Coordinates of C-alpha atoms in Angstrom, one line a residue:
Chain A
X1 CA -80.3 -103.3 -78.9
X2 CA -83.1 -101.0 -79.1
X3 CA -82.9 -100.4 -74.9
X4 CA -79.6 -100.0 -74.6
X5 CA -79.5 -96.9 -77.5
X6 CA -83.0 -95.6 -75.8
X7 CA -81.1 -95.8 -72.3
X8 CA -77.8 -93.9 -73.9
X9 CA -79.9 -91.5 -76.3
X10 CA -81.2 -90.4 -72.8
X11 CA -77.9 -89.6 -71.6
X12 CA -76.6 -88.2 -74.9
X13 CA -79.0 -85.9 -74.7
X14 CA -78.6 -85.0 -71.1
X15 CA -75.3 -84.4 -71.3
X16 CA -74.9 -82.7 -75.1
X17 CA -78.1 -80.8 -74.5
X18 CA -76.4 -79.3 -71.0
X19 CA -73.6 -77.6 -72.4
X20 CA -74.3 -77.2 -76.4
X21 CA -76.8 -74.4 -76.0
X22 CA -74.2 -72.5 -73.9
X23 CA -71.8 -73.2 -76.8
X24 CA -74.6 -72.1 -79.2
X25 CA -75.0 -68.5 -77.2
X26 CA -71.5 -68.0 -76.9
X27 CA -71.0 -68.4 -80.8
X28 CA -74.4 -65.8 -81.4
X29 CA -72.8 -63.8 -79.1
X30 CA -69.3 -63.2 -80.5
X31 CA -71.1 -63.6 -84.1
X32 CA -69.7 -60.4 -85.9
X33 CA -65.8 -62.0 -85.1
X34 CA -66.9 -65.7 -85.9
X35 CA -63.6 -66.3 -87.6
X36 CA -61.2 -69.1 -89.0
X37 CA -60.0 -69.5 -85.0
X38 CA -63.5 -69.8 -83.9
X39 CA -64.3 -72.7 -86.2
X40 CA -61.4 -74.6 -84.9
X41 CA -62.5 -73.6 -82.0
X42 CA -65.8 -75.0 -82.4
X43 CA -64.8 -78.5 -83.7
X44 CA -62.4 -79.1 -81.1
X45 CA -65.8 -78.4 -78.9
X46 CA -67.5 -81.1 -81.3
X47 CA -64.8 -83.8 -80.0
X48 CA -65.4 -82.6 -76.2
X49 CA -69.1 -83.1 -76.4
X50 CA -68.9 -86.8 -77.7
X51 CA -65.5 -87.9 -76.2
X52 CA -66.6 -86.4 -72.9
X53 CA -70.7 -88.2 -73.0
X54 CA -68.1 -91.4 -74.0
X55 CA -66.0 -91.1 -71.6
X56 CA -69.0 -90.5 -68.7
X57 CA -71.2 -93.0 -70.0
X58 CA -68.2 -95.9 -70.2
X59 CA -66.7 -95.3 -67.1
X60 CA -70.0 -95.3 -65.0
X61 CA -71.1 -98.7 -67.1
X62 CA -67.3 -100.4 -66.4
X63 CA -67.6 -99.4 -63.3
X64 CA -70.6 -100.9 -62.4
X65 CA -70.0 -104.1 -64.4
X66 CA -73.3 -103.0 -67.2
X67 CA -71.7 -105.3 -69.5
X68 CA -71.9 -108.4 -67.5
X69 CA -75.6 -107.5 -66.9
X70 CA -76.2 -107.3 -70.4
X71 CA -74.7 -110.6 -70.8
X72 CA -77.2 -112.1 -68.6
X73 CA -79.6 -111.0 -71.0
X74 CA -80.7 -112.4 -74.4
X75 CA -78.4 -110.3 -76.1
X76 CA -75.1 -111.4 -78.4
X77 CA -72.2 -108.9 -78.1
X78 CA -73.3 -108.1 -81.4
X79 CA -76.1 -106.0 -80.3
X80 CA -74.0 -104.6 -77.8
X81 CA -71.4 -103.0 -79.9
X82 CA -74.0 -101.7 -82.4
X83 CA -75.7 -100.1 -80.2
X84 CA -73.1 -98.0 -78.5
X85 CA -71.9 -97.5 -82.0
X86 CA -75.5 -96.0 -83.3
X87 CA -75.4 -93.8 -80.3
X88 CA -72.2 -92.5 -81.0
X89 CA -73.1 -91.8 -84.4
X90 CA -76.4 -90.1 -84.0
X91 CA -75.3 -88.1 -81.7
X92 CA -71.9 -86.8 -83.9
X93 CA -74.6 -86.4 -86.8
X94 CA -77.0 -84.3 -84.5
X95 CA -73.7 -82.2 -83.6
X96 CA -72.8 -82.2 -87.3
X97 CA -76.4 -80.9 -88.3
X98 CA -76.8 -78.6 -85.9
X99 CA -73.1 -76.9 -86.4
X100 CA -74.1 -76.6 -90.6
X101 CA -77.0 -74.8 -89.5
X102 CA -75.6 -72.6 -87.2
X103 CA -72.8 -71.8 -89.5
X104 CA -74.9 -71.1 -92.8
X105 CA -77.1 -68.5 -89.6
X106 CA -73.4 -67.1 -88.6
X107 CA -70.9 -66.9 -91.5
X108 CA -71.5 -64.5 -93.7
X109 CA -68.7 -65.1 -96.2
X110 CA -69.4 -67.8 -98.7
X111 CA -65.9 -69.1 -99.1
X112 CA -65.4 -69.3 -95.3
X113 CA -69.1 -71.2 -94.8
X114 CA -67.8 -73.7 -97.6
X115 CA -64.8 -74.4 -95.5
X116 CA -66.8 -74.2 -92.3
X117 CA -68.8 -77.1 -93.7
X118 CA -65.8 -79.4 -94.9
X119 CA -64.3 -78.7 -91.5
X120 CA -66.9 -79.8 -89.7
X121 CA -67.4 -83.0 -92.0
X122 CA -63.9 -83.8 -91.2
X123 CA -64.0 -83.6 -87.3
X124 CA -67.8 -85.5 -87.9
X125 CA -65.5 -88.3 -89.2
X126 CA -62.9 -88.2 -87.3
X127 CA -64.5 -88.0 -84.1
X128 CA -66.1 -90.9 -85.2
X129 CA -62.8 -93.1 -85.7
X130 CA -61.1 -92.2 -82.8
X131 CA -64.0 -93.2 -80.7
X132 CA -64.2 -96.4 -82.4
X133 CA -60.6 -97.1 -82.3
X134 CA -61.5 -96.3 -78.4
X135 CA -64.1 -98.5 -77.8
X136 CA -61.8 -101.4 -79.6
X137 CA -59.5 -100.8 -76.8
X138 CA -62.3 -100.7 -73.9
X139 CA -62.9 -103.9 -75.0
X140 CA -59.6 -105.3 -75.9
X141 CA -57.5 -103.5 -72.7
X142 CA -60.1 -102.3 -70.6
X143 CA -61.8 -99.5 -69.8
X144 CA -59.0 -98.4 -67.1
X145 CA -56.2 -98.1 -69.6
X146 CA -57.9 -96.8 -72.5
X147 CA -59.8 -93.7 -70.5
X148 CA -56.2 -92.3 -70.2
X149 CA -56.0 -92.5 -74.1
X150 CA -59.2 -90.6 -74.7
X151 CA -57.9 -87.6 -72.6
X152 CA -54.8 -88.0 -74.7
X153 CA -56.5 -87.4 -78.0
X154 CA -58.7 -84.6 -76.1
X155 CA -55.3 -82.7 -75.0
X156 CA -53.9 -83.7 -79.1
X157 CA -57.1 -82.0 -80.9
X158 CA -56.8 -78.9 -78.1
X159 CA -53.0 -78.6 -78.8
X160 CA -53.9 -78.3 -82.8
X161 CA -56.6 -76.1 -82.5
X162 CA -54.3 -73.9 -80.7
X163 CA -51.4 -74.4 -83.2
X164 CA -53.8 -73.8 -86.2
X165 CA -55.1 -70.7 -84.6
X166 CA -51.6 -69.6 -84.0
X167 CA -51.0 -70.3 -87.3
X168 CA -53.6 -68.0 -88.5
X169 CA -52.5 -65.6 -85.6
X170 CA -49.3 -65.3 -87.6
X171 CA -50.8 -63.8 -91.1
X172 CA -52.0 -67.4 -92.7
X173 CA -53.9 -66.1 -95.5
X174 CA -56.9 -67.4 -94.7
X175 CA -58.9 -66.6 -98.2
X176 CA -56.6 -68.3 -99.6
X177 CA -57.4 -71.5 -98.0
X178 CA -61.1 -71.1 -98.2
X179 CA -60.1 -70.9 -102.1
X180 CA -58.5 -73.5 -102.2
X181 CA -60.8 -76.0 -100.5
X182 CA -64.0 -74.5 -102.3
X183 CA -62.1 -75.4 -105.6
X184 CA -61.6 -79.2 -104.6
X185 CA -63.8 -80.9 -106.3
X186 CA -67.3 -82.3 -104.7
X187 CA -66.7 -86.0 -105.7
X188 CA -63.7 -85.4 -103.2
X189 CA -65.7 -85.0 -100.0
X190 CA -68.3 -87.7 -101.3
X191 CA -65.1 -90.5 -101.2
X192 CA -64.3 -89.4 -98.1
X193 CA -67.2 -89.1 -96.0
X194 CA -67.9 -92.4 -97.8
X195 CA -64.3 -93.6 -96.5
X196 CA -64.8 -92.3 -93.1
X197 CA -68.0 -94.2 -92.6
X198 CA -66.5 -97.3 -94.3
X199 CA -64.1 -96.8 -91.6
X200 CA -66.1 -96.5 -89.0
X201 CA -68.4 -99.3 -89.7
X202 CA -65.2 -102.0 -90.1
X203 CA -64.1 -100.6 -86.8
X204 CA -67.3 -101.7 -85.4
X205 CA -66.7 -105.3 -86.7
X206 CA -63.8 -105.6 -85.1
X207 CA -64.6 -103.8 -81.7
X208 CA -68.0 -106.6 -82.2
X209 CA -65.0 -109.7 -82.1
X210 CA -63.0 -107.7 -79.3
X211 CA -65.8 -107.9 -77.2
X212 CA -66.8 -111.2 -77.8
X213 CA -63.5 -112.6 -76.8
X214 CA -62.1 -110.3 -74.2
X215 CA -66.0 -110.9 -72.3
X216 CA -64.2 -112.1 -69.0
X217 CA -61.8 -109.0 -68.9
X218 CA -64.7 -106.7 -69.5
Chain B
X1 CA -88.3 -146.2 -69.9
X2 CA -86.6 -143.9 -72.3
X3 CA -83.9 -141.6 -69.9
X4 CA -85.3 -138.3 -69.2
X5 CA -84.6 -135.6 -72.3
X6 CA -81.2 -133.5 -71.7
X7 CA -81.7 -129.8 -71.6
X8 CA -78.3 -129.0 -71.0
X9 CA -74.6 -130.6 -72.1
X10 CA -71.5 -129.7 -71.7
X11 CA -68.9 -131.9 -73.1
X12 CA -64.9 -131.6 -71.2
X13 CA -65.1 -128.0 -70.6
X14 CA -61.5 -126.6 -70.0
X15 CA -60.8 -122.9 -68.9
X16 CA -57.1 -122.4 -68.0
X17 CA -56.6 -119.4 -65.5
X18 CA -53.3 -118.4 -64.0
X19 CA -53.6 -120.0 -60.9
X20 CA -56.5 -122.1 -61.5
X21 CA -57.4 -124.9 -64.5
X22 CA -61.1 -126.0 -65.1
X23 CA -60.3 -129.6 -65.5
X24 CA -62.7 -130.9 -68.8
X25 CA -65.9 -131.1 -66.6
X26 CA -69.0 -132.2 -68.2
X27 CA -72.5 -132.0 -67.3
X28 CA -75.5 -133.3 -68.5
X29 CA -78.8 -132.2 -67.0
X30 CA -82.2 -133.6 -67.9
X31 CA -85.1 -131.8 -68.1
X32 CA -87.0 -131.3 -64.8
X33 CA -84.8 -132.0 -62.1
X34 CA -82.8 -129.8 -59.8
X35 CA -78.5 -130.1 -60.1
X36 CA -76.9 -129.1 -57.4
X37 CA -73.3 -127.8 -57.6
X38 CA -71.3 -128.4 -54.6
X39 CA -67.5 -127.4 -53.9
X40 CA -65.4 -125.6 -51.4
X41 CA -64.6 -121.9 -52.8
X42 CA -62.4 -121.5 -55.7
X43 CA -64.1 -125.1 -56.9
X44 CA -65.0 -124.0 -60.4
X45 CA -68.3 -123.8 -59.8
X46 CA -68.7 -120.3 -60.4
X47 CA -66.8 -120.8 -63.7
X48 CA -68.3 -123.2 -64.9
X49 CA -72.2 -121.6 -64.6
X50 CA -70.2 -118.7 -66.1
X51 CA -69.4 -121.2 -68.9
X52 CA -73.0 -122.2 -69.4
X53 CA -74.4 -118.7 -69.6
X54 CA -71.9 -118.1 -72.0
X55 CA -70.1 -114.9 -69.8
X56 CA -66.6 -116.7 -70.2
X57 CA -65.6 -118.7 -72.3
X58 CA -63.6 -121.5 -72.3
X59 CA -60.4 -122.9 -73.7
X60 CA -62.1 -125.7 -75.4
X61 CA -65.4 -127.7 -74.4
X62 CA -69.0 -127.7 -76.0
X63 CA -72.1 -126.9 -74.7
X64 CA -75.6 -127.0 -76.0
X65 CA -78.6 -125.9 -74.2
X66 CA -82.0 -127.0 -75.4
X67 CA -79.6 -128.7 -77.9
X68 CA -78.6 -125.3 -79.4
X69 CA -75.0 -123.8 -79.3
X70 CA -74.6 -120.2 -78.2
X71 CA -72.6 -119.5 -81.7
X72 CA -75.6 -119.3 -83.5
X73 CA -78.2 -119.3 -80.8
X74 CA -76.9 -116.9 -78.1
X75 CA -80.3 -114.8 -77.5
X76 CA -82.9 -118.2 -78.3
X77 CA -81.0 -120.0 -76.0
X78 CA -80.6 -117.0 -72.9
X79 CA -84.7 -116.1 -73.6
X80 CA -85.3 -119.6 -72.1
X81 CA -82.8 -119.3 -69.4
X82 CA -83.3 -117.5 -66.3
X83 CA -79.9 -116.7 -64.2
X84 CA -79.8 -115.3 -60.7
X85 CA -75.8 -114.4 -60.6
X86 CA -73.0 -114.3 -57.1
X87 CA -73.3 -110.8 -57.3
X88 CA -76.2 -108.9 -59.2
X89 CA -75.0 -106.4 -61.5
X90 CA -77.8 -103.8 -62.4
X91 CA -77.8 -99.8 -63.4
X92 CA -77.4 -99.1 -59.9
X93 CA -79.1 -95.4 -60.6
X94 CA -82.0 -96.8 -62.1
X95 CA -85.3 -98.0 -60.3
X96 CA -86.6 -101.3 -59.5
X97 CA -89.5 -100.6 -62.5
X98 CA -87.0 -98.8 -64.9
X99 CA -85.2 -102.5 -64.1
X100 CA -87.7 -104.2 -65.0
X101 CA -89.0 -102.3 -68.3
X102 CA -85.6 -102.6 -69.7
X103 CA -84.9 -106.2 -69.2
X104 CA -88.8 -106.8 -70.3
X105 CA -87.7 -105.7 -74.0
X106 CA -85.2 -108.5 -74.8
X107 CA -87.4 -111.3 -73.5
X108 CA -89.6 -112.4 -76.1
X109 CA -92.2 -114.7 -73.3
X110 CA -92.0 -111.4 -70.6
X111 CA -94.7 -111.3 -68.1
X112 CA -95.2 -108.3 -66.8
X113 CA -98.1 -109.5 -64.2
X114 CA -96.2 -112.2 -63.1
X115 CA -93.0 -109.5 -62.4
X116 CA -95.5 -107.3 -60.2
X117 CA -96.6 -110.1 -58.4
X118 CA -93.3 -111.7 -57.8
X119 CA -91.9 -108.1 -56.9
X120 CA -95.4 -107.8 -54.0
X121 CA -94.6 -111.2 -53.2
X122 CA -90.9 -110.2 -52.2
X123 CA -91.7 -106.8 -50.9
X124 CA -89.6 -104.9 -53.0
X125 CA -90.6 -101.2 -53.8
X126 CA -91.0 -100.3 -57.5
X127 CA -89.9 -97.1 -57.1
X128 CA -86.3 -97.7 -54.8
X129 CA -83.1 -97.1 -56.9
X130 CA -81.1 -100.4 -57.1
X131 CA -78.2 -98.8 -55.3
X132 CA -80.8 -98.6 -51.9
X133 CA -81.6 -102.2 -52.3
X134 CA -80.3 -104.6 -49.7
X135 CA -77.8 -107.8 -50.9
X136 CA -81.1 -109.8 -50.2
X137 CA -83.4 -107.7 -51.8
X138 CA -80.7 -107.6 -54.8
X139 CA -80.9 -111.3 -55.2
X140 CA -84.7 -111.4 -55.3
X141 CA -84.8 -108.6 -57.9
X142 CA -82.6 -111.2 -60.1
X143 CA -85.2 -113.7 -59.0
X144 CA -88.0 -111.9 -60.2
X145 CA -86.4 -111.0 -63.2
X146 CA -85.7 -114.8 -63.8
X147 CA -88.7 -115.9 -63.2
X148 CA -90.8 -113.9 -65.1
X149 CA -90.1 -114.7 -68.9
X150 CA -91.4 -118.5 -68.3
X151 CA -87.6 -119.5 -68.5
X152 CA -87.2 -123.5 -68.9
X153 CA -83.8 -123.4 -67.3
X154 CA -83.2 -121.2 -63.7
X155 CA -79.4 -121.1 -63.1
X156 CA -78.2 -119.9 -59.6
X157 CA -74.6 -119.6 -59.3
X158 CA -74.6 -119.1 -55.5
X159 CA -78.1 -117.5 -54.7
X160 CA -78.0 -117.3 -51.1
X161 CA -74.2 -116.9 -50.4
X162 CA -74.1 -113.4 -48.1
X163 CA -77.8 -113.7 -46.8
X164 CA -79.1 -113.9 -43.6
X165 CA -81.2 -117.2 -42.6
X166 CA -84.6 -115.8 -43.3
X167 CA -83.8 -114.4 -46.8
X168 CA -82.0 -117.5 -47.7
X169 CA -84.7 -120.0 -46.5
X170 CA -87.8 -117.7 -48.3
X171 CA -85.1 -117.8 -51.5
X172 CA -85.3 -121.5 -51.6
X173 CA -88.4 -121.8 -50.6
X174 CA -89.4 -119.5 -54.1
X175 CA -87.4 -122.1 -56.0
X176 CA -89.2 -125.0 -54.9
X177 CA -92.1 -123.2 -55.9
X178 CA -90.7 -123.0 -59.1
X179 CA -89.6 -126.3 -59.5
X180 CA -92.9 -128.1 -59.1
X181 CA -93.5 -127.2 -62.9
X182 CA -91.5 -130.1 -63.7
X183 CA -90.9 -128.8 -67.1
X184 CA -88.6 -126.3 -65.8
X185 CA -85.3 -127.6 -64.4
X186 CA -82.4 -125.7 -62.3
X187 CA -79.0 -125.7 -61.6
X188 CA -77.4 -124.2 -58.7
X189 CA -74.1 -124.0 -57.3
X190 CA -73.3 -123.3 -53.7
X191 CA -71.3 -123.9 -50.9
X192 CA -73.9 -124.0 -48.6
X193 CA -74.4 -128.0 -48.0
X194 CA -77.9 -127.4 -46.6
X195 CA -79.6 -125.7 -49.3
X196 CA -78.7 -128.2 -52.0
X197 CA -79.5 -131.1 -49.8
X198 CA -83.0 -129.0 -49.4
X199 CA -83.8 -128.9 -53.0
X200 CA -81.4 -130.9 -55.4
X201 CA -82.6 -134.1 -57.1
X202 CA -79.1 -135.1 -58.5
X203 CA -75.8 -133.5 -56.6
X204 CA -72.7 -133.4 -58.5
X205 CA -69.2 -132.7 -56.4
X206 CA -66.7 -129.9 -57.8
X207 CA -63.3 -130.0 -56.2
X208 CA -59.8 -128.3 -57.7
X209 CA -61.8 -127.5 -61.2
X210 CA -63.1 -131.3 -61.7
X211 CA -66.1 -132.7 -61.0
X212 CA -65.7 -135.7 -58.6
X213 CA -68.8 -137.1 -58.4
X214 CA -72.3 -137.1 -59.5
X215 CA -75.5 -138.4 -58.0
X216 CA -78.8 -138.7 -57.1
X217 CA -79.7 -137.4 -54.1
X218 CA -81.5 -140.0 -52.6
X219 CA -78.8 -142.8 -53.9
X220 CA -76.5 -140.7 -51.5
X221 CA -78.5 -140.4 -48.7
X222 CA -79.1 -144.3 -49.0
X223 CA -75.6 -145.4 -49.8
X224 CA -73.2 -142.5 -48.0
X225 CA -73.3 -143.7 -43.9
X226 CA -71.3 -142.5 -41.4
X227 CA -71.0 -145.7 -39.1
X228 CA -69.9 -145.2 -35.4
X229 CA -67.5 -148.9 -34.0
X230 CA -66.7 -149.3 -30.3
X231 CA -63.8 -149.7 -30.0
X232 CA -62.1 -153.1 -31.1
X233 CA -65.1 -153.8 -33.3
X234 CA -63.5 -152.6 -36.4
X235 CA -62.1 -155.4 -38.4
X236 CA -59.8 -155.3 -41.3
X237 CA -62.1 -156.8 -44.2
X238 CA -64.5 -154.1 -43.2
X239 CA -62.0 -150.9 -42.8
X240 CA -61.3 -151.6 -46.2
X241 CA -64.6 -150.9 -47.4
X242 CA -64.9 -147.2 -45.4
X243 CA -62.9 -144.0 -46.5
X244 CA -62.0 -141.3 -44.1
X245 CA -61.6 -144.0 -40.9
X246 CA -60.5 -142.2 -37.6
X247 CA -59.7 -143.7 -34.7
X248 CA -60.5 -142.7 -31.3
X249 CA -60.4 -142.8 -27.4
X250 CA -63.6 -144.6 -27.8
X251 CA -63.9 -146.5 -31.1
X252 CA -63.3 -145.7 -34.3
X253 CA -65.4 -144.3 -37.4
X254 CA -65.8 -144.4 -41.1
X255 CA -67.8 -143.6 -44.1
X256 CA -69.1 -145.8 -46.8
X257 CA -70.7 -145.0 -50.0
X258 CA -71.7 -148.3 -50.6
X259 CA -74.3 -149.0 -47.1
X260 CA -76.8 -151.2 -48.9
X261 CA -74.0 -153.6 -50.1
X262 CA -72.4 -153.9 -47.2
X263 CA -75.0 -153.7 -44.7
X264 CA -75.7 -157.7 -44.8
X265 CA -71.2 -157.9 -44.2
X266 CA -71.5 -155.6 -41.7
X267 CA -74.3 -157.6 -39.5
X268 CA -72.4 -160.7 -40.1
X269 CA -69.5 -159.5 -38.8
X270 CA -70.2 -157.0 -35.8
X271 CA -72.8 -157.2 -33.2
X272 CA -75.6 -154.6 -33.2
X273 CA -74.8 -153.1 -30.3
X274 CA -70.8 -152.5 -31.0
X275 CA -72.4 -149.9 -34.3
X276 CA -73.7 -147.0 -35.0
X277 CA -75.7 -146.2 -38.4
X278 CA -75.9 -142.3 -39.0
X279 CA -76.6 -140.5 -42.0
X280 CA -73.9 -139.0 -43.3
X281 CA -74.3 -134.6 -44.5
X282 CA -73.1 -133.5 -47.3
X283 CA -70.6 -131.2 -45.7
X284 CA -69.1 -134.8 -44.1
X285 CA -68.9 -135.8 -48.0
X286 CA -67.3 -132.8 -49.2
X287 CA -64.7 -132.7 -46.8
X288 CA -63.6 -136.5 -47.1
X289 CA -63.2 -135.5 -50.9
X290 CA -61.2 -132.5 -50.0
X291 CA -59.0 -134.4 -47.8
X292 CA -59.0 -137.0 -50.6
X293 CA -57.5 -135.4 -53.0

C-alpha cells in the first residue's frame, strides 16, 4: 500500500504543486477585492485541483492496465482502494490547510474569514464524496464511462459558482450571510465534518467490494 | 511411497463468458514438477492461470495454493508465487530500477542481488523506461521480477508467445535453471507444443474450456505412437485400437495411446516390415483432440 501512495503522493504533488502557487499569486495579487465571489471562486479551484490529479492519474493507470499489475503482486484490492483513498485525502487536506491559512493572511473581515473557513470545510468534504462515489464507478463501470461523469460534476460546481456569484452580483447581502453562519453553532460543523468523513470512509468500503468483484472489467 | 505433496488445487473451476464457458477443470499440481498447459487459442488456459492468480474470478470452483485460499490469504499466497503474464503490464514511464524498487516493497523474501544479477544476466539496462523495452525484453523483466523473491510456485501463462527463437529458447532455458531447485514447481501454459515438450514433467490438454487429458510426460511419449501400415496391413482388430486412422495412396496410419499394450498384438499380427513405429509430437496429439471433439 505504502508504494502505491508514495508513487501517487509524487504525482499529487507534481501536478497540485504546478498550478496551486499560480492560484496562490493570483489570490495575493487581487488581495484588497478578495470577496464572497472569489471564495467561490477558489473552491470551485479546490475541486479542479483534485478532480483533475484524479482524473490524470486514473486514466494513465486504466489505460495502461496498472491495476492488473498490481494484481500480480502480493497485494488484496484492499490495499488498493485504500491507498488511492489516502492519497485523495491527504491531498484535499493539504489543499484545505493551505486555503485556511491563506484566508486568515487575506481576509480581513472576521465574519467573512469565518465563512471562508466553513466554505472551504464543505467543498473539503464534498470533494471528497464525489471522488469516492467516482472511484466506485471506475471500478464498478469503468474508467471509460465514469471519466465523462467527473467532467460533469466539474462543469456542475463551475455552473454554481457562477450562479452564486451572480447571486451576489445581484445585491445578496452578503453580511448577512456571514451572520448567519458565524452564529451556527460549533457542534454543527463538528457533526458534519464527522458525517462527511463517515461518508467518505463507508464509500471506501464499498468501492474496496466493487473492485474486488468487477477485477476482470478493470 | 507417499504421493508427492500438492502445492496447488483447484477443484471444478467454472467461469462462464458470453461466448465462452470454463468447463469445471481441476488441477492438482505437486510440489516440484513442471505442468504444462497445452490448448489451441481460446482453450481456457489463459483463464484458468488467471483463475489461479486470483485476477478473475470464477463462477464457482476452489482453489488453494500452498493449501491456503486467496479469501483470507491473498498476499501470503502471491509472496510465494512468481507470475510472468501474456502480456506484461508495468508503469510504462517508469525505469527498469524504479520497476524493480516498487515491486521489491510488497515481497517480503525480495532479493535485490539476485534481481541485479538476473537483470546482467538478461542484458536489460536499469536505467531504460519500460515503454523502450522490447516484447522480449518485457517478458524477462517479468522474469526477473519472478524470480527474485525465492517464489515456490513460477506461473507462465504463455511466456514465449510473440518472441523470436533466440529469446524464446534463452527463456526456457532460464526456467530450467530454475527448476532444478526441485522445491520450486511451475506451471505454464502455451501453445507452443515444443517448449512444453522441452521442459514439462506432467502435460495436461485444455480444449473448448475442459481439460481433456492429463499426463506424464514420459508415459506419453512411451504410450502416444504414430504407427505408419503399408498398405493392406491394417486389420480390423487393430484399427480399433488407433484414433485418428487415415488412409492413403500408400497405406494407412493411426495413433495409439496405448503402444506398450499393444505392441506384443501388433507383432503378432503384422510383419515388421509392413510398420512403422514413430513417436508421436504433441502438436499430432492436440490436433487428434481437436478433431475429436
Amino acid at each position: 500500500m505504502i508504494g502505491i501512495m508514495k508513487k501517487n503522493i509524487t504525482f499529487f504533488i507534481q501536478y497540485i504543486g504546478f498550478l496551486y502557487p499560480l492560484m496562490v499569486l493570483y489570490w495575493f495579487l487581487r488581495k484588497d477585492s478578495f470577496d464572497l465571489p472569489a471564495i467561490m471562486i477558489s473552491g470551485f479551484f479546490f475541486y479542479l485541483l483534485i478532480s483533475g490529479s484524479v482524473n490524470i492519474l486514473e486514466s494513465y493507470e486504466f489505460k495502461n492496465n496498472v491495476y492488473h499489475f498490481f494484481k500480480t503482486l502480493p497485494l488484496n484490492a484492499g490495499d488498493i482502494v485504500r491507498a488511492k483513498f489516502y492519497n485523495v485525502l491527504i491531498a484535499v487536506f493539504f489543499l484545505f490547510t493551505a486555503n485556511s491559512v491563506i484566508y486568515s493572511i487575506i481576509i480581513p473581515d472576521k465574519n467573512m474569514q469565518v465563512f471562508s473557513y466553513i466554505f472551504i470545510l464543505c467543498c473539503m468534504l464534498l470533494t471528497l464524496n464525489i471522488i469516492a462515489v467516482l472511484y466506485i464507478g471506475f471500478f464498478s463501470i469503468g474508467f471509460n464511462k465514469m471519466g465523462k461523469l467527473l467532467w460533469i460534476t466539474l462543469i456542475l460546481w463551475l455552473v454554481l459558482t457562477i450562479l452564486s456569484v451572480e447571486m451576489y452580483l445581484i445585491k445578496l447581502d452578503a453580511n448577512l450571510l456571514y451572520a448567519f453562519i458565524s452564529r451556527i453553532n460549533r457542534m454543527v460543523w463538528v457533526i458534519v465534518t464527522f458525517a462527511g468523513f463517515a461518508s467518505y470512509y463507508g464509500l471506501m468500503r464499498i468501492a474496496i467490494r466493487q473492485l474486488e468483484q468487477n477485477y476482470d472489467n478493470v | 511411497m507417499s504421493a508427492p505433496e500438492s502445492i496447488l488445487k483447484a477443484e471444478n473451476l467454472v467461469k462462464k463468458y458470453r461466448e465462452f464457458t470454463l468447463d469445471h477443470v481441476s488441477l492438482n499440481i505437486p510440489k516440484g514438477y513442471i505442468i504444462g498447459l497445452i490448448g489451441p487459442n481460446g482453450a481456457g488456459k489463459s483463464t484458468t492461470i488467471k483463475i489461479l492468480m486470483n485476477i478473475v474470478k470464477p463462477n464457482s470452483g476452489d482453489v488453494k495454493i500452498f493449501g491456503l485460499d486467496y479469501k483470507k490469504h491473498e498476499k501470503e499466497i502471491k509472496n510465494r508465487i512468481g507470475y510472468v503474464g501474456e502480456v506484461q503490464y508495468f508503469y510504462e514511464n517508469k525505469s527498469v530500477t524504479w520497476t524493480g524498487k516498487f515491486v521489491s516493497q510488497y515481497y517480503k523474501k525480495w532479493d535485490e542481488n539476485r534481481f541485479t544479477a538476473l537483470l546482467n544476466d538478461f542484458q536489460i539496462s536499469r536505467t531504460k523506461k519500460v515503454r523502450e523495452l522490447s516484447k522480449g525484453m518485457r517478458v524477462k523483466l517479468a522474469m526477473a521480477i519472478a524470480l527474485s523473491h525465492d517464489a515456490e510456485l513460477i506461473i507462465l501463462d504463455e511466456p514465449t508467445s510473440g518472441l523470436d527463437p533466440v529469446v524464446r529458447r534463452e527463456v526456457l532455458d532460464i526456467l530450467m535453471d530454475v527448476t532444478r531447485d526441485e522445491n520450486k514447481s511451475v506451471i505454464i501454459s502455451s501453445h507452443i507444443t515444443e517448449d512444453i515438450t522441452r521442459i514439462a514433467d506432467y502435460i495436461t490438454f485444455m480444449i473448448n474450456g475442459k481439460i481433456h487429458l492429463t499426463i506424464e510426460k514420459d508415459d506419453l511419449l512411451s504410450n502416444w505412437k504414430k504407427i505408419h501400415f503399408k498398405k493392406g496391413a491394417l486389420n480390423q482388430e487393430i484399427s480399433q485400437t488407433l484414433s485418428n486412422v487415415k488412409e492413403g495412396m500408400f497405406g494407412s496410419s493411426g495413433i495409439t495411446d496405448n503402444y506398450l499394450k499393444i505392441k506384443d498384438k501388433l507383432s503378432a499380427a503384422i510383419e515388421k516390415e509392413d510398420i512403422k513405429v514413430e513417436n508421436v509430437g504433441l502438436d499430432d496429439i492436440l490436433i487428434s483432440f481437436v478433431k475429436g471433439e
